[in-house]
């Protein structure tokens, strides 16, 4: 296991305003793209068909103008969220069945 012995904390008040605006815009773009991918994945699963001719990774790159690394992060986070929601839904169904039996 890797350990971090030193850490440099960055305080918001120490960063210039332009950098803060850029960070906020990037965060907003990332979250919009993640929501777009999540909704696309949900619709594809629900309708059992592909919504785009290209892979979702390429769609994100073109639609939001991000590089490979960011697009890959967005797609992987969205896929993980969808998988987590599916597992959670199975758990809810199991708990509801147990409550009904009681």
PDB file of C-alpha atoms in Angstrom:
ATOM      1  CA  UNK A   1       0.000   0.000   0.000  1.00  0.00           C
ATOM      2  CA  UNK A   2       1.324   3.418  -0.903  1.00  0.00           C
ATOM      3  CA  UNK A   3       1.536   6.048   1.790  1.00  0.00           C
ATOM      4  CA  UNK A   4       1.564   9.806   1.485  1.00  0.00           C
ATOM      5  CA  UNK A   5       4.057  11.350   3.863  1.00  0.00           C
ATOM      6  CA  UNK A   6       3.667  14.929   2.691  1.00  0.00           C
ATOM      7  CA  UNK A   7       0.667  16.830   1.495  1.00  0.00           C
ATOM      8  CA  UNK A   8       0.261  20.369   0.216  1.00  0.00           C
ATOM      9  CA  UNK A   9      -3.169  21.648   1.026  1.00  0.00           C
ATOM     10  CA  UNK A  10      -4.535  24.241  -1.373  1.00  0.00           C
ATOM     11  CA  UNK A  11      -6.805  26.849   0.143  1.00  0.00           C
ATOM     12  CA  UNK A  12      -9.467  28.478  -1.981  1.00  0.00           C
ATOM     13  CA  UNK A  13      -8.597  31.944  -0.727  1.00  0.00           C
ATOM     14  CA  UNK A  14      -4.995  31.497  -1.920  1.00  0.00           C
ATOM     15  CA  UNK A  15      -5.958  30.741  -5.539  1.00  0.00           C
ATOM     16  CA  UNK A  16      -6.525  33.611  -7.944  1.00  0.00           C
ATOM     17  CA  UNK A  17     -10.064  34.288  -9.164  1.00  0.00           C
ATOM     18  CA  UNK A  18      -9.406  33.264 -12.773  1.00  0.00           C
ATOM     19  CA  UNK A  19      -8.272  29.787 -11.714  1.00  0.00           C
ATOM     20  CA  UNK A  20     -11.314  29.374  -9.480  1.00  0.00           C
ATOM     21  CA  UNK A  21     -13.615  30.253 -12.368  1.00  0.00           C
ATOM     22  CA  UNK A  22     -11.841  27.756 -14.626  1.00  0.00           C
ATOM     23  CA  UNK A  23     -12.125  25.023 -11.999  1.00  0.00           C
ATOM     24  CA  UNK A  24     -15.834  25.753 -11.553  1.00  0.00           C
ATOM     25  CA  UNK A  25     -16.444  25.639 -15.308  1.00  0.00           C
ATOM     26  CA  UNK A  26     -14.537  22.372 -15.672  1.00  0.00           C
ATOM     27  CA  UNK A  27     -16.455  20.855 -12.785  1.00  0.00           C
ATOM     28  CA  UNK A  28     -19.766  21.926 -14.322  1.00  0.00           C
ATOM     29  CA  UNK A  29     -18.780  20.524 -17.728  1.00  0.00           C
ATOM     30  CA  UNK A  30     -17.664  17.239 -16.166  1.00  0.00           C
ATOM     31  CA  UNK A  31     -20.944  16.859 -14.270  1.00  0.00           C
ATOM     32  CA  UNK A  32     -23.075  17.737 -17.327  1.00  0.00           C
ATOM     33  CA  UNK A  33     -21.180  15.181 -19.394  1.00  0.00           C
ATOM     34  CA  UNK A  34     -21.495  12.546 -16.671  1.00  0.00           C
ATOM     35  CA  UNK A  35     -25.240  13.113 -16.477  1.00  0.00           C
ATOM     36  CA  UNK A  36     -25.503  12.885 -20.273  1.00  0.00           C
ATOM     37  CA  UNK A  37     -23.617   9.572 -20.344  1.00  0.00           C
ATOM     38  CA  UNK A  38     -25.600   8.153 -17.424  1.00  0.00           C
ATOM     39  CA  UNK A  39     -28.913   9.053 -19.084  1.00  0.00           C
ATOM     40  CA  UNK A  40     -27.703   7.577 -22.375  1.00  0.00           C
ATOM     41  CA  UNK A  41     -26.689   4.331 -20.682  1.00  0.00           C
ATOM     42  CA  UNK A  42     -30.027   4.114 -18.856  1.00  0.00           C
ATOM     43  CA  UNK A  43     -31.964   4.698 -22.082  1.00  0.00           C
ATOM     44  CA  UNK A  44     -29.880   2.124 -23.949  1.00  0.00           C
ATOM     45  CA  UNK A  45     -30.546  -0.433 -21.240  1.00  0.00           C
ATOM     46  CA  UNK A  46     -34.243   0.403 -21.042  1.00  0.00           C
ATOM     47  CA  UNK A  47     -34.852   0.423 -24.801  1.00  0.00           C
ATOM     48  CA  UNK A  48     -32.360  -2.401 -25.502  1.00  0.00           C
ATOM     49  CA  UNK A  49     -30.747  -0.624 -28.441  1.00  0.00           C
ATOM     50  CA  UNK A  50     -27.812   1.659 -29.167  1.00  0.00           C
ATOM     51  CA  UNK A  51     -28.621   5.367 -29.332  1.00  0.00           C
ATOM     52  CA  UNK A  52     -25.428   6.410 -31.131  1.00  0.00           C
ATOM     53  CA  UNK A  53     -23.567   4.900 -34.063  1.00  0.00           C
ATOM     54  CA  UNK A  54     -20.236   5.612 -32.352  1.00  0.00           C
ATOM     55  CA  UNK A  55     -19.068   4.516 -28.933  1.00  0.00           C
ATOM     56  CA  UNK A  56     -20.195   6.634 -25.994  1.00  0.00           C
ATOM     57  CA  UNK A  57     -16.561   7.625 -25.430  1.00  0.00           C
ATOM     58  CA  UNK A  58     -16.341   9.256 -28.872  1.00  0.00           C
ATOM     59  CA  UNK A  59     -19.751  10.899 -28.448  1.00  0.00           C
ATOM     60  CA  UNK A  60     -18.590  12.535 -25.204  1.00  0.00           C
ATOM     61  CA  UNK A  61     -15.365  13.740 -26.831  1.00  0.00           C
ATOM     62  CA  UNK A  62     -17.250  15.360 -29.724  1.00  0.00           C
ATOM     63  CA  UNK A  63     -20.229  16.673 -27.760  1.00  0.00           C
ATOM     64  CA  UNK A  64     -18.318  18.229 -24.875  1.00  0.00           C
ATOM     65  CA  UNK A  65     -14.915  18.871 -26.461  1.00  0.00           C
ATOM     66  CA  UNK A  66     -12.869  17.016 -23.875  1.00  0.00           C
ATOM     67  CA  UNK A  67      -9.692  14.972 -24.273  1.00  0.00           C
ATOM     68  CA  UNK A  68      -9.382  11.186 -24.036  1.00  0.00           C
ATOM     69  CA  UNK A  69      -8.434  11.123 -20.357  1.00  0.00           C
ATOM     70  CA  UNK A  70     -11.418  13.208 -19.254  1.00  0.00           C
ATOM     71  CA  UNK A  71     -13.862  11.411 -21.576  1.00  0.00           C
ATOM     72  CA  UNK A  72     -12.681   8.068 -20.257  1.00  0.00           C
ATOM     73  CA  UNK A  73     -13.128   9.235 -16.662  1.00  0.00           C
ATOM     74  CA  UNK A  74     -16.642  10.468 -17.413  1.00  0.00           C
ATOM     75  CA  UNK A  75     -17.700   7.225 -19.084  1.00  0.00           C
ATOM     76  CA  UNK A  76     -16.190   5.023 -16.374  1.00  0.00           C
ATOM     77  CA  UNK A  77     -17.787   7.018 -13.545  1.00  0.00           C
ATOM     78  CA  UNK A  78     -21.163   6.863 -15.279  1.00  0.00           C
ATOM     79  CA  UNK A  79     -20.867   3.118 -15.856  1.00  0.00           C
ATOM     80  CA  UNK A  80     -19.903   2.596 -12.214  1.00  0.00           C
ATOM     81  CA  UNK A  81     -22.863   4.694 -11.069  1.00  0.00           C
ATOM     82  CA  UNK A  82     -25.248   2.690 -13.256  1.00  0.00           C
ATOM     83  CA  UNK A  83     -23.854  -0.584 -11.932  1.00  0.00           C
ATOM     84  CA  UNK A  84     -24.135   0.642  -8.344  1.00  0.00           C
ATOM     85  CA  UNK A  85     -27.728   1.717  -8.893  1.00  0.00           C
ATOM     86  CA  UNK A  86     -28.567  -1.682 -10.407  1.00  0.00           C
ATOM     87  CA  UNK A  87     -27.058  -3.492  -7.434  1.00  0.00           C
ATOM     88  CA  UNK A  88     -28.847  -1.182  -5.027  1.00  0.00           C
ATOM     89  CA  UNK A  89     -32.139  -1.823  -6.799  1.00  0.00           C
ATOM     90  CA  UNK A  90     -31.634  -5.589  -6.369  1.00  0.00           C
ATOM     91  CA  UNK A  91     -30.977  -5.007  -2.668  1.00  0.00           C
ATOM     92  CA  UNK A  92     -34.148  -2.925  -2.318  1.00  0.00           C
ATOM     93  CA  UNK A  93     -36.186  -5.639  -4.011  1.00  0.00           C
ATOM     94  CA  UNK A  94     -34.718  -8.277  -1.699  1.00  0.00           C
ATOM     95  CA  UNK A  95     -35.437  -6.165   1.390  1.00  0.00           C
ATOM     96  CA  UNK A  96     -38.993  -5.511   0.250  1.00  0.00           C
ATOM     97  CA  UNK A  97     -39.580  -9.227  -0.312  1.00  0.00           C
ATOM     98  CA  UNK A  98     -38.297  -9.955   3.197  1.00  0.00           C
ATOM     99  CA  UNK A  99     -40.601  -7.289   4.658  1.00  0.00           C
ATOM    100  CA  UNK A 100     -43.569  -8.797   2.813  1.00  0.00           C
ATOM    101  CA  UNK A 101     -42.757 -12.269   4.146  1.00  0.00           C
ATOM    102  CA  UNK A 102     -42.637 -10.951   7.720  1.00  0.00           C
TER     103      UNK A 102
END
